[in-house]
Amino acid sequence: MTEFERHSYDVVVIGAGGAGMRAAIEARLRGKKVAVISKSLLGKAHTVMAEGGAAAAMGNVNSNDDWQVHFRDTMRGGKFLNNWRMAELHAKEAPERVWELEAWGALFDRTKDGKISQRNFGGHTYPRLAHVGDRTGLELIRTTQQKIVALQQEDHAEFGDYDARIKVWAETTVTRLLKDGDRICGAFAYVRETGKFVVFEAPAVILATGGIGKAFKVTSNSWEYTGDGHALALLAGASLINMEFIQFHPTGMVWPPSVKGILVTESVRGDGGVLTNSEGKRFMFDYVPDVFKDQYATTEEEGDRWYTDPDNNRRPPELLPRDEVARAINSEVKAGRGSPQGGVFLDVSSRLPADVITRKLPSMYHQFKELADVDITKEPMQVGPTCHYVMGGVEVDPDTGAALVPGLFGAGECTGGMHGSNRLGGNSLSDLLVFGRRAGAGAVDYLESLEAPPSVPEAEVEAAAAEALAPFARPEGENPYTVHGELQQTMNELVGIIRTESELETALEALVKLRERVENVGVLEAGPGGRGYHPGWHLALDLRNMLIVSECVAKAALTRQESRGGHTREDHPAMSPEWRKVNLVCRLDADGGVELRRQPLDPMRPDLLALFENSELKKYLTEEEIPS
Ligand code: FAD
């Protein structure tokens, strides 16, 4: 008999990034007993790494900004494949969520007249990113943690127990969602420090597990982003959408090796940094696609004037949406005009005085100085695309965050739809706050509508434990690190930034073989410490998730025969209005294989469609979709 701890909650939130923290706060504020589970230490989520800021149309720096402009930018950035209802809710509610964060203690940078300062970012018409230097995510997490501590203090005063209504389970990894019939009834997890198992009984579970970057070799993501929430949802019977759309951030460091993949925030370009090739040319002027031609400067002079006079000049093409910039860098490198180590140059040193750089970009300066001895006030960086963000994720109801399985909810990067085929920078932090809150509320409404709560079947728990222990039963099995390395290589080389049919087919064949190997990875029982802090075991379990999401990405990428946002097919380079009407939906079949289905997108509500000129809509929509 395997031993378990058991705990009961109303709502279990898996993930303690911005989405999870905001969801947990909402459920607790509405009187529910909540657990927040985090694979990493509390405070160490991707959210903490977010540098640029949270996009919200507050109009503090340019009063022309409003939710309609933000909505339009988001839809354009996502190439009209976004779930328009999510984009609408996001644009309308983001300012309120940022002000709420301020009321909870977040210290944003200010404008001269004392308002929350907002900075420029790619694809945003006006300065829109509320920020705290280049440490905005840190402030978001610090503030939500502080809010949770304040709520725990209230609970201590009322019940004599800090954890009475909200408890954080740090360094605890969920490996399975538990079901009672077709409903969610909890989650199964192990504690990293001890390896012991915990059964969380709860009628509502919110997934907020972030991204999938560790399935790729070059990535800005850290160790815990192994697509767990995506895979947990699929294994529980839910669906994923848009998995072919992966954002390769254009500016990851390519050199030196100590910082390979690490992100150079878009703020470097937003604040004046430029991209040049080995010939010293600002090449982005050659890469402005037709759909964006009217909005971007055609000369360096005009682009440079925009930094000080944005109302009378068009923005420089270095600030095109990320997918465009990433593809342009890729093309320059392929054409032999790259930097010595295979990137291009990103230079802010010749554009801004050193003291301005260290004031506006303090983390960038310190990080690269300390980790790589690169002084960004004195020399250009060498940068190239790095796997950064997954637009695809759990298919959820826009208003409530409900997934297809009753009792399952999702928010943040592990969900799909909001960003369509490409996310605009800064739209994630505000997404976490808007939809974290909505998922928390959705879970509470669901609980309150339940006539009889589910209970956890023992067989579910035993099966989850057996699955988690399986790698120990194969001490001669293959090393999980070897298999992980090959999976990452396959995804990077064959399902990366530029894709072709034959490469994707090769990738899928490789993934079939990797699946067998993932099922046979083995680890040794680790001496007297037992299962405590056993990284090989942890990876062995994570591999199942990375493999499932990789299959989804590769299958969807093979099926979508067009190029759009974070999906570029060399053999189908154009954007197709017919494909825009389609979402690719992944589910698991009875044997655990990935099943792909085409699902029509809901037509956009007429009042939202009316926010665009027909001449613009023609670039994206089919004839019959365009209003007469
Ligand atoms: P995360 O913050 O990624 O948190 C996920 C949580 O889930 C973590 O606590 C993790 O431990 C936990 N978890 C995962 N799996 C499990 C499991 N199996 N069991 C238990 N817990 C689990 N976006 C912006 O809008 N603006 C920016 O300026 C910006 N800059 C960025 C810079 C970098 C370097 C990176 C990597 C991303 C940046 N992004 C930015 C993107 C943004 O930070 C992320 O998309 C966002 O923070 C994701 O938040 P989340 O709450 O969905 O998940």
XYZ file of C-alpha atoms and ligand atoms in Angstrom:
681
model
C 0.000 0.000 0.000
C 1.401 3.404 -0.981
C 1.125 6.094 1.680
C -0.559 9.417 0.970
C -1.365 12.562 2.825
C -4.899 13.774 2.129
C -6.240 17.313 2.228
C -9.595 18.748 1.254
C -10.197 22.130 -0.348
C -12.963 23.849 -2.243
C -10.602 25.031 -4.967
C -7.141 23.774 -5.867
C -5.052 26.123 -7.991
C -2.121 24.470 -9.770
C 0.530 27.113 -10.347
C 1.697 30.131 -8.369
C 2.519 32.521 -11.206
C 0.418 35.618 -11.811
C -2.597 33.668 -13.094
C -2.620 31.176 -10.228
C -2.089 33.803 -7.545
C -4.845 36.049 -8.903
C -7.243 33.098 -9.241
C -6.519 31.945 -5.692
C -7.076 35.432 -4.282
C -10.427 35.667 -6.031
C -11.655 32.294 -4.776
C -10.510 33.126 -1.232
C -12.084 36.597 -1.359
C -15.332 34.827 -2.179
C -15.034 32.760 0.988
C -13.705 29.478 -0.370
C -10.948 27.286 1.070
C -8.119 27.326 -1.428
C -4.815 25.510 -2.006
C -2.160 27.009 -4.286
C 0.259 24.349 -5.495
C 3.589 25.263 -7.037
C 6.216 23.007 -8.522
C 8.876 25.629 -7.791
C 9.404 27.765 -4.707
C 6.751 30.386 -4.099
C 7.792 33.521 -5.957
C 9.812 31.605 -8.534
C 7.417 31.467 -11.483
C 7.849 32.744 -14.997
C 5.791 35.725 -14.070
C 8.681 36.908 -11.958
C 10.889 37.004 -15.065
C 8.561 39.320 -16.993
C 10.437 42.479 -17.632
C 8.629 44.838 -19.958
C 5.315 45.372 -18.235
C 1.576 44.763 -18.247
C -0.380 46.118 -21.228
C -3.484 48.060 -20.229
C -5.159 50.927 -22.081
C -5.101 53.403 -19.200
C -4.216 56.289 -21.479
C -1.769 57.764 -18.967
C 0.944 58.630 -21.480
C -1.237 59.083 -24.544
C -4.851 59.916 -23.810
C -5.919 58.629 -27.242
C -5.573 55.104 -25.930
C -8.676 53.163 -24.966
C -9.926 49.571 -24.883
C -10.986 49.652 -28.529
C -7.464 50.546 -29.697
C -6.018 47.843 -27.450
C -8.551 45.330 -28.774
C -7.629 46.191 -32.361
C -3.897 45.869 -31.662
C -4.384 42.502 -29.967
C -6.452 41.132 -32.859
C -3.926 42.411 -35.401
C -1.053 40.936 -33.392
C -2.844 37.565 -33.273
C -3.669 37.888 -36.996
C -7.394 37.721 -36.258
C -7.295 34.179 -34.972
C -7.787 35.318 -31.369
C -10.848 34.361 -29.406
C -12.375 37.815 -29.863
C -14.403 37.622 -26.658
C -11.225 37.027 -24.667
C -9.487 39.896 -26.459
C -12.474 42.115 -25.682
C -12.612 41.205 -21.976
C -8.864 41.614 -21.719
C -8.803 45.056 -23.327
C -11.748 46.265 -21.244
C -10.663 44.891 -17.862
C -6.865 45.193 -17.920
C -6.770 48.816 -16.614
C -8.956 47.929 -13.640
C -6.725 44.954 -12.797
C -3.594 47.119 -12.915
C -5.158 49.767 -10.661
C -6.297 47.004 -8.314
C -2.722 45.754 -8.135
C -1.607 49.265 -7.256
C -4.229 49.425 -4.512
C -2.759 46.173 -3.144
C 0.678 47.795 -2.933
C 2.404 47.545 -6.337
C 4.821 50.426 -6.872
C 4.708 51.228 -10.586
C 7.024 53.766 -12.229
C 5.326 57.159 -12.545
C 4.833 59.808 -15.216
C 5.906 63.375 -14.424
C 2.358 64.153 -13.290
C 2.280 61.168 -10.942
C 0.255 58.654 -12.974
C 1.345 55.049 -13.613
C 3.951 55.288 -16.369
C 3.424 53.320 -19.580
C 6.035 52.298 -22.145
C 6.047 51.464 -25.826
C 6.151 47.874 -27.000
C 5.939 46.077 -30.330
C 2.470 46.048 -31.901
C 0.918 48.480 -29.381
C -0.267 51.716 -31.001
C 0.358 53.817 -27.882
C 2.663 53.562 -24.866
C 0.669 50.998 -22.913
C 2.850 48.845 -20.672
C 2.541 49.703 -16.989
C 5.948 48.848 -15.614
C 8.361 48.804 -12.725
C 11.729 49.376 -14.438
C 12.361 46.045 -16.134
C 11.149 44.075 -13.117
C 7.392 44.285 -13.550
C 6.685 40.574 -13.095
C 8.599 40.580 -9.829
C 6.399 43.381 -8.548
C 3.255 41.570 -9.702
C 4.256 38.427 -7.809
C 5.461 40.368 -4.766
C 2.147 42.184 -4.581
C -0.053 39.119 -5.019
C 2.022 37.246 -2.433
C 1.618 40.157 -0.068
C -2.134 40.089 -0.673
C -2.232 36.372 0.132
C -0.268 36.959 3.348
C -2.726 39.730 4.295
C -5.636 37.334 3.738
C -3.870 34.677 5.804
C -3.461 37.189 8.616
C -7.196 37.907 8.496
C -7.863 34.169 8.687
C -5.486 33.807 11.627
C -7.353 36.546 13.466
C -10.668 34.788 12.754
C -9.775 31.080 13.008
C -6.400 31.026 14.813
C -4.860 29.385 11.735
C -3.027 31.180 8.922
C -3.788 28.340 6.503
C -7.487 28.123 7.406
C -8.667 29.335 3.999
C -5.613 29.678 1.813
C -2.526 27.500 1.920
C 0.463 27.516 -0.392
C 2.040 24.163 -1.224
C 5.444 25.150 -2.565
C 7.734 22.656 -4.308
C 4.852 20.266 -4.851
C 4.267 18.835 -8.331
C 0.886 17.652 -9.592
C 1.161 14.600 -11.837
C -2.524 13.758 -12.412
C -5.946 15.283 -12.137
C -8.423 12.975 -10.367
C -11.933 12.341 -11.638
C -15.147 11.033 -10.205
C -17.002 9.871 -13.313
C -16.814 12.771 -15.736
C -16.198 15.399 -13.048
C -12.962 16.667 -11.538
C -12.553 15.667 -7.888
C -8.960 16.596 -7.088
C -5.300 16.295 -7.952
C -2.440 13.923 -7.181
C 0.985 15.350 -6.348
C 4.385 14.615 -4.877
C 6.380 16.872 -2.575
C 9.753 17.502 -4.167
C 11.686 17.659 -0.901
C 10.497 14.285 0.406
C 9.035 12.516 -2.609
C 5.919 11.826 -0.541
C 2.510 11.773 -2.197
C -0.373 14.114 -1.474
C -3.982 13.696 -2.549
C -5.820 16.988 -2.883
C -9.563 16.483 -2.764
C -11.414 19.352 -4.448
C -14.456 19.708 -6.702
C -12.819 22.557 -8.640
C -9.269 22.687 -9.982
C -7.737 25.683 -11.773
C -4.783 25.064 -14.071
C -2.277 27.934 -14.117
C 0.911 26.066 -14.926
C 2.432 28.367 -17.566
C 4.269 27.274 -20.705
C 5.988 24.430 -22.544
C 9.378 25.969 -23.447
C 11.472 23.119 -22.061
C 10.313 20.936 -24.941
C 12.664 23.084 -27.094
C 16.436 23.295 -26.938
C 16.868 27.079 -27.120
C 14.385 28.755 -24.820
C 13.908 31.659 -22.464
C 11.841 29.363 -20.233
C 13.183 27.832 -17.032
C 13.158 24.231 -15.803
C 9.557 23.958 -14.649
C 7.925 24.830 -18.008
C 7.299 21.323 -19.218
C 3.699 21.701 -20.409
C 2.272 20.041 -17.300
C -1.061 21.858 -17.267
C -1.540 21.276 -20.998
C -0.914 17.539 -20.570
C -2.905 17.220 -17.337
C -5.899 18.785 -19.076
C -5.643 16.423 -22.056
C -5.228 13.375 -19.823
C -8.368 14.431 -17.947
C -10.373 14.632 -21.189
C -10.147 18.363 -21.920
C -8.976 19.889 -25.206
C -6.154 22.174 -26.365
C -6.394 24.738 -29.154
C -3.892 26.653 -31.295
C -0.934 24.459 -30.327
C 0.874 25.126 -33.611
C 1.479 28.710 -32.535
C 4.714 29.044 -30.603
C 6.255 32.435 -30.041
C 9.938 32.585 -30.732
C 11.032 35.787 -29.077
C 13.261 37.545 -31.575
C 15.877 38.607 -29.099
C 17.324 35.832 -26.993
C 21.055 36.062 -26.325
C 22.995 33.765 -28.648
C 26.383 34.458 -27.089
C 28.200 33.881 -24.725
C 27.057 30.337 -23.845
C 26.432 31.268 -20.189
C 23.407 33.329 -21.275
C 22.297 31.426 -24.403
C 18.512 31.629 -24.790
C 18.096 34.251 -22.053
C 15.750 36.991 -23.043
C 16.672 40.535 -24.000
C 13.460 42.374 -23.237
C 11.614 44.133 -26.015
C 11.964 47.301 -23.927
C 15.514 47.542 -25.271
C 13.961 48.196 -28.685
C 11.012 50.117 -27.223
C 13.486 52.497 -25.600
C 15.591 52.994 -28.755
C 17.741 49.904 -29.380
C 18.196 48.908 -33.043
C 18.864 45.665 -34.875
C 21.738 45.575 -37.363
C 23.367 42.877 -39.490
C 27.038 42.132 -40.159
C 27.045 44.938 -42.773
C 25.887 47.440 -40.137
C 22.494 47.818 -41.856
C 19.225 48.359 -39.936
C 17.636 45.512 -41.856
C 14.144 45.630 -40.350
C 13.159 48.306 -42.905
C 13.342 45.529 -45.535
C 10.883 43.307 -43.680
C 7.693 45.317 -43.132
C 4.854 43.085 -44.390
C 2.056 44.573 -46.490
C -0.522 44.309 -43.697
C 1.588 46.665 -41.560
C 2.961 48.986 -44.296
C 0.897 52.036 -43.274
C 1.860 51.883 -39.607
C 5.662 51.689 -39.759
C 8.366 54.192 -40.721
C 10.044 53.760 -44.084
C 13.232 55.675 -43.231
C 15.610 55.581 -40.253
C 15.073 59.323 -39.739
C 11.316 58.939 -39.375
C 11.719 55.893 -37.118
C 14.109 57.807 -34.871
C 11.841 60.854 -34.710
C 9.017 58.620 -33.436
C 10.766 58.111 -30.061
C 10.301 61.788 -29.216
C 7.295 62.663 -31.396
C 5.098 59.562 -31.754
C 2.000 61.533 -32.783
C 3.578 62.841 -35.986
C 5.762 59.921 -37.048
C 5.379 56.214 -37.659
C 7.137 53.754 -35.389
C 10.402 52.066 -36.396
C 10.075 48.526 -37.807
C 12.191 47.130 -34.967
C 8.883 47.370 -33.099
C 6.884 45.134 -35.416
C 5.149 42.206 -33.667
C 7.522 39.524 -32.446
C 6.802 36.936 -35.120
C 7.783 39.396 -37.860
C 11.021 40.408 -36.136
C 11.957 36.782 -35.363
C 11.464 35.739 -38.994
C 13.476 38.731 -40.239
C 16.425 37.849 -37.977
C 16.216 34.255 -39.118
C 16.334 35.361 -42.773
C 19.341 37.643 -42.225
C 21.296 34.878 -40.528
C 20.364 32.383 -43.254
C 21.480 34.897 -45.896
C 24.948 35.010 -44.295
C 24.582 38.474 -42.802
C 24.489 37.345 -39.188
C 26.794 38.107 -36.265
C 29.870 35.883 -35.650
C 27.925 33.547 -33.348
C 24.859 33.166 -35.535
C 22.582 35.987 -34.421
C 22.308 39.661 -35.330
C 23.353 42.738 -33.355
C 21.059 44.557 -30.968
C 22.594 47.845 -30.029
C 21.413 50.260 -27.407
C 24.906 51.438 -26.401
C 25.271 53.844 -29.338
C 21.696 55.092 -28.975
C 21.296 56.057 -25.314
C 23.671 57.440 -22.659
C 24.987 54.824 -20.219
C 23.187 56.322 -17.214
C 19.827 56.192 -19.068
C 20.417 52.546 -19.973
C 21.232 51.530 -16.403
C 18.222 53.476 -15.104
C 15.691 52.210 -17.643
C 17.022 48.680 -18.033
C 18.687 47.844 -14.707
C 18.092 44.076 -14.798
C 19.302 43.773 -18.386
C 22.469 45.644 -17.515
C 23.261 43.682 -14.344
C 22.229 40.292 -15.678
C 24.463 40.380 -18.735
C 27.341 42.105 -16.945
C 27.360 39.545 -14.153
C 26.493 36.374 -16.056
C 28.370 37.036 -19.286
C 30.635 40.082 -18.850
C 28.732 41.845 -21.640
C 28.368 45.585 -20.900
C 25.253 46.690 -22.815
C 26.131 50.356 -22.226
C 29.325 49.857 -24.245
C 28.739 47.126 -26.828
C 25.956 45.557 -28.901
C 24.450 42.226 -27.918
C 24.268 39.238 -30.278
C 20.688 38.046 -30.364
C 18.470 35.536 -32.156
C 15.087 33.826 -31.799
C 14.451 31.792 -28.627
C 11.354 29.725 -27.788
C 9.473 31.988 -25.440
C 5.735 31.542 -25.188
C 3.014 29.174 -26.295
C -0.131 30.797 -27.660
C -1.913 27.439 -27.635
C -3.393 25.882 -24.550
C -6.419 24.569 -22.752
C -9.657 25.472 -24.493
C -11.681 27.479 -21.967
C -14.829 29.521 -21.806
C -13.747 33.178 -22.101
C -16.006 34.462 -19.331
C -15.494 31.770 -16.684
C -12.268 29.969 -17.573
C -14.176 26.644 -17.588
C -12.580 23.834 -19.608
C -14.604 21.073 -21.258
C -14.391 18.818 -18.177
C -16.781 19.841 -15.369
C -14.811 21.263 -12.435
C -11.717 22.085 -14.488
C -10.729 25.698 -15.098
C -7.694 27.394 -16.587
C -5.980 30.773 -16.760
C -2.770 32.306 -18.042
C -0.227 30.889 -20.437
C -1.509 27.303 -20.163
C -4.783 28.354 -21.831
C -5.342 29.115 -25.519
C -7.371 31.578 -27.572
C -6.648 34.992 -26.099
C -3.560 35.717 -28.191
C -4.559 33.974 -31.419
C -1.548 33.150 -33.533
C 0.826 35.603 -31.844
C 0.896 37.363 -28.470
C 1.810 41.023 -28.198
C 4.441 41.765 -25.566
C 2.908 42.914 -22.300
C -0.420 41.238 -23.050
C 0.478 38.246 -20.909
C 0.822 39.985 -17.546
C -2.540 41.677 -18.017
C -4.029 38.387 -19.307
C -2.964 36.692 -16.031
C -4.740 39.285 -13.941
C -7.915 39.497 -16.028
C -8.408 35.784 -16.583
C -6.908 34.658 -13.266
C -9.631 36.651 -11.556
C -12.293 35.303 -13.917
C -11.200 31.662 -13.440
C -11.266 32.110 -9.631
C -14.788 33.494 -9.877
C -15.820 30.818 -12.400
C -14.654 28.048 -10.059
C -16.609 29.544 -7.151
C -19.784 29.879 -9.235
C -19.390 26.259 -10.308
C -19.000 25.119 -6.679
C -22.076 27.024 -5.673
C -24.096 25.383 -8.419
C -23.127 21.824 -7.391
C -25.887 19.730 -5.913
C -23.683 16.885 -4.700
C -19.898 17.253 -4.477
C -17.761 14.553 -6.099
C -15.647 12.140 -4.057
C -12.243 10.720 -4.931
C -12.341 7.069 -6.100
C -9.507 5.035 -4.538
C -8.728 3.420 -7.873
C -7.868 6.855 -9.323
C -5.391 7.495 -6.512
C -3.778 4.064 -6.759
C -3.396 4.438 -10.535
C -1.787 7.867 -10.159
C 0.640 6.530 -7.540
C 1.556 3.517 -9.677
C 2.225 5.799 -12.638
C 4.408 8.108 -10.543
C 6.427 5.199 -9.132
C 6.873 3.400 -12.469
C 10.332 4.875 -13.329
C 11.740 3.257 -10.143
C 10.594 -0.144 -11.386
C 12.914 0.255 -14.404
C 16.375 0.823 -12.912
C 17.903 -0.415 -16.190
C 15.651 1.908 -18.191
C 16.970 4.692 -20.365
C 18.361 7.872 -18.800
C 15.634 10.582 -18.852
C 18.201 13.302 -19.610
C 19.246 11.556 -22.845
C 15.650 11.267 -23.999
C 14.906 14.878 -23.020
C 17.925 16.103 -24.995
C 16.733 14.297 -28.115
C 13.192 15.548 -27.728
C 14.449 19.139 -27.443
C 16.709 18.713 -30.460
C 13.830 17.278 -32.528
C 11.490 20.114 -31.616
C 14.091 22.832 -32.176
C 15.291 21.570 -35.526
C 12.119 20.186 -37.079
C 9.235 22.061 -35.415
C 11.029 25.371 -34.835
C 10.598 28.832 -36.242
C 10.429 27.854 -39.952
C 8.582 24.622 -40.765
C 8.086 22.373 -43.800
C 5.835 19.395 -44.450
C 8.689 16.930 -44.781
C 10.439 18.144 -41.616
C 7.201 17.973 -39.644
C 6.579 14.441 -40.885
C 10.095 13.486 -39.826
C 9.446 15.089 -36.445
C 6.263 13.084 -35.959
C 8.079 9.854 -36.818
C 10.792 10.777 -34.305
C 8.157 11.556 -31.670
C 6.575 8.118 -32.121
C 9.951 6.549 -31.337
C 10.529 8.940 -28.466
C 7.176 7.960 -27.008
C 8.368 4.351 -26.628
C 11.561 5.586 -25.041
C 9.724 7.930 -22.659
C 7.655 4.953 -21.513
C 10.877 3.106 -20.732
C 12.953 5.700 -18.919
C 14.143 4.494 -15.548
C 15.729 5.916 -12.421
C 17.479 4.469 -9.382
C 16.089 4.753 -5.863
C 18.300 7.447 -4.401
C 19.865 5.971 -1.258
C 18.769 6.952 2.254
C 17.153 10.151 0.996
C 14.632 7.964 -0.855
C 12.635 9.943 -3.373
C 13.506 13.364 -1.897
C 14.914 15.901 -4.367
C 15.402 13.315 -7.089
C 15.787 15.371 -10.292
C 16.074 12.328 -12.556
C 12.726 11.046 -11.287
C 11.130 14.467 -11.655
C 12.309 14.703 -15.252
C 11.136 11.148 -15.971
C 7.621 12.269 -14.971
C 7.837 15.601 -16.807
C 8.809 13.820 -20.029
C 5.309 12.376 -20.444
C 3.959 15.925 -20.507
C 6.577 17.354 -22.854
C 6.043 14.499 -25.276
C 2.272 14.951 -25.356
C 2.499 18.684 -25.977
C 5.226 18.189 -28.585
C 2.954 15.789 -30.469
C 0.173 18.361 -30.361
C 2.458 21.121 -31.663
C 3.882 18.979 -34.476
C 0.513 17.560 -35.592
C -1.182 20.938 -35.617
C 1.800 22.503 -37.410
C 1.647 19.816 -40.099
C -2.082 20.261 -40.568
C -2.175 24.075 -40.834
C -1.140 24.781 -44.404
C -0.507 28.502 -44.155
C 1.823 30.901 -42.337
C 0.359 33.013 -39.573
C 1.844 34.528 -36.438
C 3.912 31.980 -34.572
C 3.516 29.334 -37.284
C 5.614 29.752 -40.425
C 5.428 27.145 -43.179
C 8.130 27.612 -45.785
C 5.995 25.512 -48.169
C 2.844 27.593 -47.484
C 4.222 31.110 -46.961
C 0.949 33.054 -47.336
C -1.733 33.748 -44.772
C -5.013 32.154 -45.889
C -8.415 33.710 -45.046
C -9.924 30.193 -45.185
C -7.526 28.890 -42.540
C -8.302 31.895 -40.348
C -11.768 30.495 -39.829
C -10.377 27.323 -38.283
C -9.061 26.326 -34.871
C -7.149 23.081 -34.594
C -8.264 21.220 -31.483
C -6.239 18.429 -29.849
C -7.631 15.719 -27.611
C -6.332 12.307 -26.568
C -7.861 9.135 -27.988
C -8.461 5.983 -25.946
C -4.839 4.854 -26.478
C -3.419 8.187 -25.408
C -2.641 9.256 -28.987
C -3.183 12.864 -30.070
C -6.356 13.347 -32.109
C -6.693 16.537 -34.141
C -9.969 18.142 -35.187
C -10.851 21.281 -37.162
C -13.273 23.542 -35.349
C -14.780 26.684 -36.884
C -14.125 29.959 -35.055
C -17.183 31.847 -33.833
C -17.815 34.826 -36.154
C -16.860 38.118 -34.509
C -19.718 40.140 -32.970
C -20.793 42.895 -35.420
C -20.058 45.775 -33.017
C -16.469 44.530 -32.643
C -16.114 43.976 -36.365
C -17.240 47.572 -36.851
C -14.123 48.760 -34.993
C -12.095 47.930 -38.114
C -12.112 49.476 -41.583
C -13.256 47.019 -44.265
C -10.006 47.694 -46.105
C -8.158 46.187 -43.130
C -10.568 43.304 -42.663
C -9.951 42.303 -46.287
C -6.373 41.446 -45.345
C -7.552 38.751 -42.957
C -11.134 37.644 -43.620
C -12.918 35.834 -46.423
C -15.236 37.828 -48.735
C -18.405 36.557 -47.052
C -17.157 37.537 -43.583
C -16.706 41.204 -44.519
C -19.678 43.390 -43.582
C -21.404 44.975 -46.570
P 3.889 31.080 -14.646
O 4.229 32.390 -14.105
O 4.776 30.476 -15.663
O 3.695 30.124 -13.412
C 3.423 28.764 -13.562
C 3.347 28.140 -12.193
O 2.923 26.792 -12.333
C 4.661 28.093 -11.429
O 4.406 28.336 -10.083
C 5.105 26.624 -11.615
O 5.946 26.175 -10.585
C 3.749 25.953 -11.560
N 3.667 24.610 -12.117
C 3.953 24.199 -13.384
N 3.698 22.888 -13.486
C 3.242 22.466 -12.278
C 2.839 21.221 -11.752
N 2.834 20.113 -12.486
N 2.449 21.144 -10.452
C 2.456 22.250 -9.670
N 2.834 23.454 -10.115
C 3.212 23.563 -11.404
N 4.821 38.791 -20.445
C 4.391 40.086 -20.387
O 3.185 40.349 -20.464
N 5.271 41.107 -20.233
C 6.595 40.891 -20.123
O 7.348 41.834 -19.958
C 7.092 39.539 -20.195
N 8.422 39.249 -20.092
C 8.831 37.951 -20.042
C 10.188 37.646 -19.841
C 10.629 36.327 -19.754
C 12.080 36.033 -19.554
C 9.692 35.265 -19.864
C 10.135 33.821 -19.782
C 8.364 35.552 -20.070
C 7.921 36.889 -20.157
N 6.572 37.195 -20.359
C 6.142 38.496 -20.331
C 5.585 36.124 -20.428
C 4.952 35.959 -19.062
O 5.906 36.173 -18.047
C 4.382 34.569 -18.890
O 3.606 34.240 -19.991
C 3.500 34.557 -17.671
O 4.220 35.006 -16.549
C 2.925 33.195 -17.395
O 2.221 33.297 -16.180
P 1.369 32.100 -15.625
O 0.777 32.557 -14.345
O 0.487 31.584 -16.679
O 2.464 30.989 -15.340
